[in-house]
Tab-separated table of N, CA and C in Angstrom:
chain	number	residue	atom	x	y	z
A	1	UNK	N	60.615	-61.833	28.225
A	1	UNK	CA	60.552	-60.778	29.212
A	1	UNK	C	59.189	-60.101	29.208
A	2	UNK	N	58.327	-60.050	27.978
A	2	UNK	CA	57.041	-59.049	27.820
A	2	UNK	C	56.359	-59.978	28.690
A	3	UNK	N	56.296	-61.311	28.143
A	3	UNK	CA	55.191	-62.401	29.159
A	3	UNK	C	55.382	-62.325	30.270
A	4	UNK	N	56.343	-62.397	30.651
A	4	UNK	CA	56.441	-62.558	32.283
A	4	UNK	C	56.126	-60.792	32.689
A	5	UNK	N	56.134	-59.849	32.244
A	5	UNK	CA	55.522	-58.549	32.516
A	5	UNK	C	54.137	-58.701	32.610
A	6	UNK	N	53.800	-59.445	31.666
A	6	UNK	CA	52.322	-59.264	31.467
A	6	UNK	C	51.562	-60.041	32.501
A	7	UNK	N	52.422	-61.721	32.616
A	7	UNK	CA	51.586	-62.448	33.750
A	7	UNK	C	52.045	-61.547	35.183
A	8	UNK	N	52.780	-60.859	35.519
A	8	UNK	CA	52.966	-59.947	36.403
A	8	UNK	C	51.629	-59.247	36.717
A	9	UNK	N	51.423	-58.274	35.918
A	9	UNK	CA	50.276	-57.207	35.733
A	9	UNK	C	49.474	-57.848	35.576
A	10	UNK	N	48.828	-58.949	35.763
A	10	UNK	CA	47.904	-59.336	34.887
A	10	UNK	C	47.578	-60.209	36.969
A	11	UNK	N	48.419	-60.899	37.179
A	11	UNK	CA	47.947	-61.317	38.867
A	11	UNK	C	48.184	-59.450	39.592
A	12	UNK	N	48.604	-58.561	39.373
A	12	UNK	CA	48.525	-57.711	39.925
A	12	UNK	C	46.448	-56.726	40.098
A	13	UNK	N	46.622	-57.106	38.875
A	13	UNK	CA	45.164	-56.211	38.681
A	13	UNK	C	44.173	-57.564	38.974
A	14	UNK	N	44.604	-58.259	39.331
A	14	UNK	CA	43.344	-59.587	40.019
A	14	UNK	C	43.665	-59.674	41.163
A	15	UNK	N	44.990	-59.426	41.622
A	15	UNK	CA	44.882	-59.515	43.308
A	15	UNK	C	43.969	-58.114	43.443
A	16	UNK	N	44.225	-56.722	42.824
A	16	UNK	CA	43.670	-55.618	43.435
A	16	UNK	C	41.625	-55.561	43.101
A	17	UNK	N	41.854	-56.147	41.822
A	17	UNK	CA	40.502	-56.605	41.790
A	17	UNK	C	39.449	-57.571	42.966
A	18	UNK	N	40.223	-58.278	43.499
A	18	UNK	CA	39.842	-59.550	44.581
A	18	UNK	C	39.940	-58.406	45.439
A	19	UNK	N	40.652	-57.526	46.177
A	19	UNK	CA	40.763	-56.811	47.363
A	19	UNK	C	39.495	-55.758	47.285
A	20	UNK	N	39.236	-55.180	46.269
A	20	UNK	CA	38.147	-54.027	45.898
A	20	UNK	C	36.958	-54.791	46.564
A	21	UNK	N	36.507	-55.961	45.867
A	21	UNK	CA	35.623	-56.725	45.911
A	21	UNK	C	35.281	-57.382	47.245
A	22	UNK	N	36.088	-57.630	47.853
A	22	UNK	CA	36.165	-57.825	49.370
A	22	UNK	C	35.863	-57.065	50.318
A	23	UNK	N	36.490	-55.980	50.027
A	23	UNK	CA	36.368	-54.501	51.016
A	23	UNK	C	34.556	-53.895	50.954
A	24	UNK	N	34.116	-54.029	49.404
A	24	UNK	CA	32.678	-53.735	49.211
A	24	UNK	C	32.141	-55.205	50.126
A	25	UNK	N	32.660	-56.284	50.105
A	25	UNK	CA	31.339	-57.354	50.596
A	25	UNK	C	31.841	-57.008	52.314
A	26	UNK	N	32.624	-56.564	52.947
A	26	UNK	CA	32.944	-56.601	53.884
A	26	UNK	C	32.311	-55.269	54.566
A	27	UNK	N	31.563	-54.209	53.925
A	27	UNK	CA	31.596	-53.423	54.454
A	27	UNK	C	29.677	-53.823	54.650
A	28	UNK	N	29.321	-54.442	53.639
A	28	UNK	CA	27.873	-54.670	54.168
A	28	UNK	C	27.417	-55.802	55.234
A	29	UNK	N	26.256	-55.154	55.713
A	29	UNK	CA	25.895	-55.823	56.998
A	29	UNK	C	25.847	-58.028	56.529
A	30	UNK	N	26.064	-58.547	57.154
A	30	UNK	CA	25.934	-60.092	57.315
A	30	UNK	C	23.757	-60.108	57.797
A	31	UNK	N	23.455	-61.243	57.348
A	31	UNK	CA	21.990	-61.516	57.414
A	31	UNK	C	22.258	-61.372	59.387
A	32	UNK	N	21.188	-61.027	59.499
A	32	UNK	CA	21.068	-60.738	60.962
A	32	UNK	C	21.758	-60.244	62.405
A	33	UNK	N	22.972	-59.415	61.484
A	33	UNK	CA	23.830	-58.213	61.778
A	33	UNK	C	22.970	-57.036	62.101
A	34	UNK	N	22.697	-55.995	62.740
A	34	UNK	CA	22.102	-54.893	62.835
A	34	UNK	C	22.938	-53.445	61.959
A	35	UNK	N	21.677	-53.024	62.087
A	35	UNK	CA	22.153	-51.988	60.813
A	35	UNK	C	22.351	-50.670	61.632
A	36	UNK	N	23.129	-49.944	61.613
A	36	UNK	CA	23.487	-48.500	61.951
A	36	UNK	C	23.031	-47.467	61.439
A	37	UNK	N	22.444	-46.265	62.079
A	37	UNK	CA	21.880	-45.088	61.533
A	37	UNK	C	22.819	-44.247	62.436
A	38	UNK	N	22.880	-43.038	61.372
A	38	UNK	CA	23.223	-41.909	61.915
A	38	UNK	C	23.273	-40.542	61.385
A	39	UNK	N	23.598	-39.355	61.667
A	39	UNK	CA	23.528	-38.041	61.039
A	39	UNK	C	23.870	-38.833	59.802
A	40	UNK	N	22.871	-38.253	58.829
A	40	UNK	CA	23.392	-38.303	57.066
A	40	UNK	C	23.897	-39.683	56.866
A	41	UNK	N	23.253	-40.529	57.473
A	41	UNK	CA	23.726	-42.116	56.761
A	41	UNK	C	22.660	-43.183	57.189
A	42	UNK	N	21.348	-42.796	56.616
A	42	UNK	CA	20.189	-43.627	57.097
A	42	UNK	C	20.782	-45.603	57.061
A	43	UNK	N	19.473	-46.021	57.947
A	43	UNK	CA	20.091	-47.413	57.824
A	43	UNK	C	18.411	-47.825	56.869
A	44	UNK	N	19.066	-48.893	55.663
A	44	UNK	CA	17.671	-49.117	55.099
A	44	UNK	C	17.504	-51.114	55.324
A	45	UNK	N	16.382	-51.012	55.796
A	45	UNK	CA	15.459	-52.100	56.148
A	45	UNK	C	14.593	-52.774	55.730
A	46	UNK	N	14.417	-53.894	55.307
A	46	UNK	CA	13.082	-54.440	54.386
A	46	UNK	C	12.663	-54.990	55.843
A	47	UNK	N	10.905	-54.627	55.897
A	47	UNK	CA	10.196	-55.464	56.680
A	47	UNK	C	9.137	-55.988	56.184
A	48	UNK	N	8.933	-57.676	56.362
A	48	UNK	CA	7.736	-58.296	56.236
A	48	UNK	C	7.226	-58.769	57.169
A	49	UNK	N	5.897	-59.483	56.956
A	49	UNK	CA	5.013	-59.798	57.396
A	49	UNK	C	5.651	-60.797	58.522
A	50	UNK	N	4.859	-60.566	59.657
A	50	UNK	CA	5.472	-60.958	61.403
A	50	UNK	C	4.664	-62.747	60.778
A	51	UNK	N	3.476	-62.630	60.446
A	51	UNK	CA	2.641	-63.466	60.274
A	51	UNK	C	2.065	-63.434	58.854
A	52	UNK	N	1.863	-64.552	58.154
A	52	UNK	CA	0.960	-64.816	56.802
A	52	UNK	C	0.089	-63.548	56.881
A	53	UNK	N	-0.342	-63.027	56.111
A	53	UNK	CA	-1.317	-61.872	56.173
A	53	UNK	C	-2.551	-62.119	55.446
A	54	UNK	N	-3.062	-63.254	55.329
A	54	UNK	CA	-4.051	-63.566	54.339
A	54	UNK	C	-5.495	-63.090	54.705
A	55	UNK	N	-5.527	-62.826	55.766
A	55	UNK	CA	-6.779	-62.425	56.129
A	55	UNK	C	-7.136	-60.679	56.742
A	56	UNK	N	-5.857	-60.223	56.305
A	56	UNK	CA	-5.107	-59.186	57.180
A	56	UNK	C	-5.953	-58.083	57.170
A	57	UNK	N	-6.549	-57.778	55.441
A	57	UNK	CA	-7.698	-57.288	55.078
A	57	UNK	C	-8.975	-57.177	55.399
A	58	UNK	N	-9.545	-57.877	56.557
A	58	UNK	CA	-10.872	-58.120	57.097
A	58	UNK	C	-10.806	-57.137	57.729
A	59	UNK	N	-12.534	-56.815	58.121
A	59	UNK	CA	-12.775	-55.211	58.587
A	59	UNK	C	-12.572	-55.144	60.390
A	60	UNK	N	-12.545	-56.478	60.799
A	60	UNK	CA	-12.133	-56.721	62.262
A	60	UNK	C	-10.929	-56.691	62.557
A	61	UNK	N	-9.747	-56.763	61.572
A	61	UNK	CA	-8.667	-56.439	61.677
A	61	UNK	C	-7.878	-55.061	62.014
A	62	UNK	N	-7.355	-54.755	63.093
A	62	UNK	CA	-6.805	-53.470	63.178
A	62	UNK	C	-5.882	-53.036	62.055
A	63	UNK	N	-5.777	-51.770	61.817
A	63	UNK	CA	-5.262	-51.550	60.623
A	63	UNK	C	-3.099	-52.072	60.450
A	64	UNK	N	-2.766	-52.372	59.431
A	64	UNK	CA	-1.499	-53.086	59.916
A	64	UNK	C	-0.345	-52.007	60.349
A	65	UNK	N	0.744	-52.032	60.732
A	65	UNK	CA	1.789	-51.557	61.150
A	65	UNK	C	3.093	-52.237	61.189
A	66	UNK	N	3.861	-51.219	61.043
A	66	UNK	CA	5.395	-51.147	61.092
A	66	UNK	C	6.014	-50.962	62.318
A	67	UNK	N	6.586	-52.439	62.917
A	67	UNK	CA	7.275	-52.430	63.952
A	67	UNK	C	8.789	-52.419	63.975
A	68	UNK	N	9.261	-51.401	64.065
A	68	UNK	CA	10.937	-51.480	64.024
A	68	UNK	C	11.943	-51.734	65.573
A	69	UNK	N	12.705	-52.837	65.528
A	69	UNK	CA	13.524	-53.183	66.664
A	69	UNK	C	14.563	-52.176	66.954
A	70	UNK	N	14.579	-51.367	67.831
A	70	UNK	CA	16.211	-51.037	67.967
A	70	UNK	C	16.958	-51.475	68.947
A	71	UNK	N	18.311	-52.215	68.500
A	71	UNK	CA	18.907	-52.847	69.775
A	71	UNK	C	20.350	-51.921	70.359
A	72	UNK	N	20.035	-50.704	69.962
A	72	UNK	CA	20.921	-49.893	70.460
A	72	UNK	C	21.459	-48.480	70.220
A	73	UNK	N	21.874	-47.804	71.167
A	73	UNK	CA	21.302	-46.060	70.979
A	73	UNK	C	22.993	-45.750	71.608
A	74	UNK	N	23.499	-44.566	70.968
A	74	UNK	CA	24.366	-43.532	71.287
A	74	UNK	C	24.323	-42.242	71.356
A	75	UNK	N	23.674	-41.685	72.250
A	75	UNK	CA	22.980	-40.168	72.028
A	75	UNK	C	24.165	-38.943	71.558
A	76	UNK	N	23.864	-38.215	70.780
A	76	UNK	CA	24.863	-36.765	70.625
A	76	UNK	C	25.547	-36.328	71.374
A	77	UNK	N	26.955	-36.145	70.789
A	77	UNK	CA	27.700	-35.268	71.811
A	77	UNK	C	26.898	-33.727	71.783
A	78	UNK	N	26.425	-33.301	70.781
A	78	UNK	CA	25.748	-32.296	71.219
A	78	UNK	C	24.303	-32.182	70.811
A	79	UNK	N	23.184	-31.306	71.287
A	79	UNK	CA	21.843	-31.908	71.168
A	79	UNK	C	21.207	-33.067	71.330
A	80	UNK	N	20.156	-33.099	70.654
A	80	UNK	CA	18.867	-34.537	70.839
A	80	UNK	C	18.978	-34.747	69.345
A	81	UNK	N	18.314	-36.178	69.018
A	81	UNK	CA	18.392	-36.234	67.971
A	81	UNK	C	16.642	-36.642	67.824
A	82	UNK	N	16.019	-37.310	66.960
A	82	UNK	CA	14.672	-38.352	66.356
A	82	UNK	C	15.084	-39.484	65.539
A	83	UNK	N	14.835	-40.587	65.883
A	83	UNK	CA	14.946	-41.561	64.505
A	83	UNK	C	13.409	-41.123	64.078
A	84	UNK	N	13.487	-40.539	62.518
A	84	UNK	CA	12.464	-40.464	61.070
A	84	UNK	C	12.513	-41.939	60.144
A	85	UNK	N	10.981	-42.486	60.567
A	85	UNK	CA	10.961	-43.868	59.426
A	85	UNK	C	10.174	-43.333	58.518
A	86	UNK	N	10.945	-44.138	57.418
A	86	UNK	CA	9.793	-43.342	56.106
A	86	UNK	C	9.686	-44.812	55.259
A	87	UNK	N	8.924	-44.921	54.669
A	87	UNK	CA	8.530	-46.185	53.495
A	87	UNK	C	8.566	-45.701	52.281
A	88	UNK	N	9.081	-47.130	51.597
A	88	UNK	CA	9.218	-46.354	50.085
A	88	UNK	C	8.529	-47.608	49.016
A	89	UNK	N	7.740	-46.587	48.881
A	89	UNK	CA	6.218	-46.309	47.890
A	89	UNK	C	6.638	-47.338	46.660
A	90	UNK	N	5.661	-47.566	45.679
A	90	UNK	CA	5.922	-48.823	44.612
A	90	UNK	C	6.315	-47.782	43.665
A	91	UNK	N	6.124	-46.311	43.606
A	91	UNK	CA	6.515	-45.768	42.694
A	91	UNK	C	7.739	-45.176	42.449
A	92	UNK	N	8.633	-45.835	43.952
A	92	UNK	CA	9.682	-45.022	44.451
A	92	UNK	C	10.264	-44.156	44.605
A	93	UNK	N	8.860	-43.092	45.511
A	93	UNK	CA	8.630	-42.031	46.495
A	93	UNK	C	8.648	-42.848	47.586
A	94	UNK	N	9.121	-41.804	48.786
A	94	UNK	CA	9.383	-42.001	49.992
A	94	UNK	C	7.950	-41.082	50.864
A	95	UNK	N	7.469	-42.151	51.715
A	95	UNK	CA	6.466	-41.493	52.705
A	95	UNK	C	7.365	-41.516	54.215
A	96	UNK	N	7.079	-40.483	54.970
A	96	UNK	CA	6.895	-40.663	56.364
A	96	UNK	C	5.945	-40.834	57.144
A	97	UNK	N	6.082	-42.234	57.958
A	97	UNK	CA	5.188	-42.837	58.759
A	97	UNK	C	5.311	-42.321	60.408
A	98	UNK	N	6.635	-42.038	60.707
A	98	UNK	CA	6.606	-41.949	62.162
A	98	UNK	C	8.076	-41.528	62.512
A	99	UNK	N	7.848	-40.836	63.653
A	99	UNK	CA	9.150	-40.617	64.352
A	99	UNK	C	9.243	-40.947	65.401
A	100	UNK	N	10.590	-41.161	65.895
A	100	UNK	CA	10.401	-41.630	67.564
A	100	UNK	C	11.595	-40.441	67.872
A	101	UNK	N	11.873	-40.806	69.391
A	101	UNK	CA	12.949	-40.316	70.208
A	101	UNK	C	13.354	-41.644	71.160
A	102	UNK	N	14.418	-41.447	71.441
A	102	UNK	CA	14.727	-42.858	72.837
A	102	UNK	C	14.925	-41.885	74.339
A	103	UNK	N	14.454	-42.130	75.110
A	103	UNK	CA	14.107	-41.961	76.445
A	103	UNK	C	14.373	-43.157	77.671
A	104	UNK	N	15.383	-42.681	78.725
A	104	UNK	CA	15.783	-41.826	78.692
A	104	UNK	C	17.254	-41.198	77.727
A	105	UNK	N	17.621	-40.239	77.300
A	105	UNK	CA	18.763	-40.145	76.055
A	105	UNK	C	20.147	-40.297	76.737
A	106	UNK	N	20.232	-41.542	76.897
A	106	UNK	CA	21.258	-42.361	76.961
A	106	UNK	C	21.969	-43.403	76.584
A	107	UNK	N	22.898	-44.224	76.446
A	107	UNK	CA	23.383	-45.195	75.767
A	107	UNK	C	22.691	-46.386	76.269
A	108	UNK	N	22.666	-47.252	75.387
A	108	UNK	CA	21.726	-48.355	75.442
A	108	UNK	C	22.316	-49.340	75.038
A	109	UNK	N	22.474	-51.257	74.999
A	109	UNK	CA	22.721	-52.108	73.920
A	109	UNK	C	22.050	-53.237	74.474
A	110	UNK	N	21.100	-53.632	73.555
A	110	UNK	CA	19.791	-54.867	73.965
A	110	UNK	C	20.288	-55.676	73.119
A	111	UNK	N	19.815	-56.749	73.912
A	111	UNK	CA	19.798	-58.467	72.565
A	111	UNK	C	18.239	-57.987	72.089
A	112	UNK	N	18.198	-58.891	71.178
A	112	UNK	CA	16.701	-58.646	70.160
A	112	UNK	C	15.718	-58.930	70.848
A	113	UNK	N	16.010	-59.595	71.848
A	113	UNK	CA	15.030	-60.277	72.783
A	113	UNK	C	14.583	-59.036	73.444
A	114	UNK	N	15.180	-58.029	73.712
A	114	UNK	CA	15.153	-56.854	74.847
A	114	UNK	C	14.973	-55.504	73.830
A	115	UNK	N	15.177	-55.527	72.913
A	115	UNK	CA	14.702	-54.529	72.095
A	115	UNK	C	14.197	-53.585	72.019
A	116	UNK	N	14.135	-52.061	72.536
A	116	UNK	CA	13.167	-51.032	72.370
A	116	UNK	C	12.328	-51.048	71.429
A	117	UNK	N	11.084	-51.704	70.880
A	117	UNK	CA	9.919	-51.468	69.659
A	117	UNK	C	9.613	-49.671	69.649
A	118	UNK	N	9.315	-49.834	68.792
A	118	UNK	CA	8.821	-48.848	68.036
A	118	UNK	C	7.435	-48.920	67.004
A	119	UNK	N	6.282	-48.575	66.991
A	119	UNK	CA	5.465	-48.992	65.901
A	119	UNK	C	4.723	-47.911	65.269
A	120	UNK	N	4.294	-47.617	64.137
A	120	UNK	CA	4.039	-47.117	63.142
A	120	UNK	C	3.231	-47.445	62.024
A	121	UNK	N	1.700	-46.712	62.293
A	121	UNK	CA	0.986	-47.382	61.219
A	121	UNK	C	1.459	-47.223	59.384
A	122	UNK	N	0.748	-48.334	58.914
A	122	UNK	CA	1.667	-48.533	57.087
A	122	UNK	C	0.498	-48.134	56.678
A	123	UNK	N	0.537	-47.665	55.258
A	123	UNK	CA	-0.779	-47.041	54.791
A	123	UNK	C	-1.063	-49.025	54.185
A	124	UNK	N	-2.285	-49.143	53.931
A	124	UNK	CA	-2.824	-50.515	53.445
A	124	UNK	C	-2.283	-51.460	52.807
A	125	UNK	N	-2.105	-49.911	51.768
A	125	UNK	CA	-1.759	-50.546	49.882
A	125	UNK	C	-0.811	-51.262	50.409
A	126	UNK	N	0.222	-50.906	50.885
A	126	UNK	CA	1.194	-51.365	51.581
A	126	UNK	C	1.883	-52.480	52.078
A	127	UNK	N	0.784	-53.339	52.873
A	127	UNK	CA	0.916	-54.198	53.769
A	127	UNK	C	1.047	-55.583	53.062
A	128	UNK	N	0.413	-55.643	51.821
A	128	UNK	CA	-0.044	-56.956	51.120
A	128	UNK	C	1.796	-57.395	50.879
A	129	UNK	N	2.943	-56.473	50.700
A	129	UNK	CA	4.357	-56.873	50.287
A	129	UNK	C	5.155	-56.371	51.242
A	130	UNK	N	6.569	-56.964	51.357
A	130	UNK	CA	7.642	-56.620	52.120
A	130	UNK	C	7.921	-55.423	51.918
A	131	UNK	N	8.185	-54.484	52.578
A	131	UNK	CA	8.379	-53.062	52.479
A	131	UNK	C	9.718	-52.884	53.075
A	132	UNK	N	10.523	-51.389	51.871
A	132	UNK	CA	11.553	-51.354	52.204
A	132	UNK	C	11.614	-49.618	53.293
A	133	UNK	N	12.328	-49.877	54.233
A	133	UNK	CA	12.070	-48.593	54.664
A	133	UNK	C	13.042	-47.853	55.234
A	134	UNK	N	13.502	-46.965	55.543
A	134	UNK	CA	14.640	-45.797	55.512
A	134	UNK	C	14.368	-45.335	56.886
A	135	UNK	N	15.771	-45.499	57.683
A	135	UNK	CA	15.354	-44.806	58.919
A	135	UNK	C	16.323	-43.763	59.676
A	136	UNK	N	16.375	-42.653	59.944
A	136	UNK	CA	16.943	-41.713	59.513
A	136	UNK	C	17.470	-41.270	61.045
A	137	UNK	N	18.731	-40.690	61.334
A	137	UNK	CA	19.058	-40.064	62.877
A	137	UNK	C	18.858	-38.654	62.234
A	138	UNK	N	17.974	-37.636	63.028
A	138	UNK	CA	17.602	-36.067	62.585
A	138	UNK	C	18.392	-35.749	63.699
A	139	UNK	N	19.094	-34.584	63.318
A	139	UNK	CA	19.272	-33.842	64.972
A	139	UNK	C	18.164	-32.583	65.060
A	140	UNK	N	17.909	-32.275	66.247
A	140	UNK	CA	17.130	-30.877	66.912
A	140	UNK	C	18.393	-29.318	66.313
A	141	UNK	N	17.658	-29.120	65.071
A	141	UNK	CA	19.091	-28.026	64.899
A	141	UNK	C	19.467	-27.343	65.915
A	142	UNK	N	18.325	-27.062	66.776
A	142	UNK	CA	18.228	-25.710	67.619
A	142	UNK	C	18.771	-26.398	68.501
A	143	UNK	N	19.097	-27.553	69.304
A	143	UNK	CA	20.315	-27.497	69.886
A	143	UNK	C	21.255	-28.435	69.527
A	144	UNK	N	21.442	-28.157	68.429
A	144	UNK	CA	22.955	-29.027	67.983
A	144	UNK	C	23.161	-29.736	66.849
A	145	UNK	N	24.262	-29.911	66.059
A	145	UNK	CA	24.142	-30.974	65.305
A	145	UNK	C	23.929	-32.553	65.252
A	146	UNK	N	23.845	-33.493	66.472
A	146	UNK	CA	23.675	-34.472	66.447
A	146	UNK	C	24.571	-35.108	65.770
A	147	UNK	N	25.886	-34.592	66.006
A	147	UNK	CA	27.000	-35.234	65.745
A	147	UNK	C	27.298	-36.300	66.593
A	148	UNK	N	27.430	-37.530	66.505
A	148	UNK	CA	28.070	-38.577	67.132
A	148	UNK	C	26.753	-39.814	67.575
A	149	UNK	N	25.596	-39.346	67.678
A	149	UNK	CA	24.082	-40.010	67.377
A	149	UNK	C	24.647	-41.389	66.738
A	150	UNK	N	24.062	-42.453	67.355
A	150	UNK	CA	23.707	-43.804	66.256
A	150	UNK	C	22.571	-44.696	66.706
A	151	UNK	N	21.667	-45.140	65.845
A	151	UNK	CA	20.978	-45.861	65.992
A	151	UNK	C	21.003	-46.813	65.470
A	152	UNK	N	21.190	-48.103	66.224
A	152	UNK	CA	21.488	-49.722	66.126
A	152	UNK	C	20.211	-50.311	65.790
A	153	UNK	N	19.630	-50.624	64.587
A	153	UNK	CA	18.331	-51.497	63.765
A	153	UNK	C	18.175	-52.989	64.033
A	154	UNK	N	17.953	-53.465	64.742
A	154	UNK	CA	17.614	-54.808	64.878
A	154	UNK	C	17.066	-55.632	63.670
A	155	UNK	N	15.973	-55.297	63.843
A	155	UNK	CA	15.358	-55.557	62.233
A	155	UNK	C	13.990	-54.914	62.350
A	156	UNK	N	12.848	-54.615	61.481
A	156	UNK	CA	11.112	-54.594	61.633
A	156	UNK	C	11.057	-55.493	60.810
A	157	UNK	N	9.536	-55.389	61.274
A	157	UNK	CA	8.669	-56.182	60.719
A	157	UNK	C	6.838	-55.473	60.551
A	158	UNK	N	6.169	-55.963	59.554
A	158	UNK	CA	4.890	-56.134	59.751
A	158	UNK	C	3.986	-56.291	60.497
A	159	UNK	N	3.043	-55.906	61.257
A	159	UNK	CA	2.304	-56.565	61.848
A	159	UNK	C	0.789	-56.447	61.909
């Protein structure tokens, strides 16, 4: 009677183990899924290089930048909001590079092909590695919380 208790409990805490484990892989994005931002739940992004960068460093070269895709916008039920991109540093500090707004502030949903860009110069040091970067829905306090805001991440990149 104990064994058969035990092989009981014993597929019990491995089925609930298998379900935990599922629910965490299920809740993260799939490779080339878009990532969601919103009030208090940044979406984070690694972007690399659009192109080899081997020469990227030459003084004829414009300085490099951070191009972020968004393939889709849900503006606030109340107020405006900003997507805030910030990069995070080798020492892991966070810089801010740029903010945008979407115009006009309305709902939006693009294929990648159709994409609203966004670009943002990277400081140098920067550019030579894939950078991970944080992109944030702010609301305008002064009119509103920017409750209900999302911003749909396509992907960035380098350039």
């Amino acid at each position: 009677m104990d064994q058969a208790m035990d092989v009981r409990r014993s597929l019990i805490i491995g089925a609930g183990s298998a379900l935990a484990i599922f629910a965490v892989a299920a809740a993260l994005p799939a490779e080339g899924d878009p990532l969601i931002a919103t009030v208090g739940k940044p979406a984070i992004v690694t972007a690399a290089a659009a192109k080899p960068q081997a020469d990227a460093v030459a003084a004829d070269k414009p300085p490099p930048r951070v191009v972020v895709h968004v393939t889709g916008y849900q503006p606030a039920q109340e107020g405006t909001v900003l997507g805030v991109v910030k990069v995070q540093k080798v020492d892991g500090t966070e810089q801010e590079i740029g903010t945008f707004g979407v115009f006009p502030d309305r709902v939006f949903k693009a294929a990648t092909s159709r994409a609203r860009v966004f670009s943002f110069p990277l400081p140098k040091e920067l550019a030579a590695d894939p950078v991970k970067l944080k992109i944030e829905v702010v609301p305008d306090k002064a009119r509103g919380t920017g409750e209900g805001a999302q911003l749909e991440i396509g992907h960035a990149e380098i350039q």
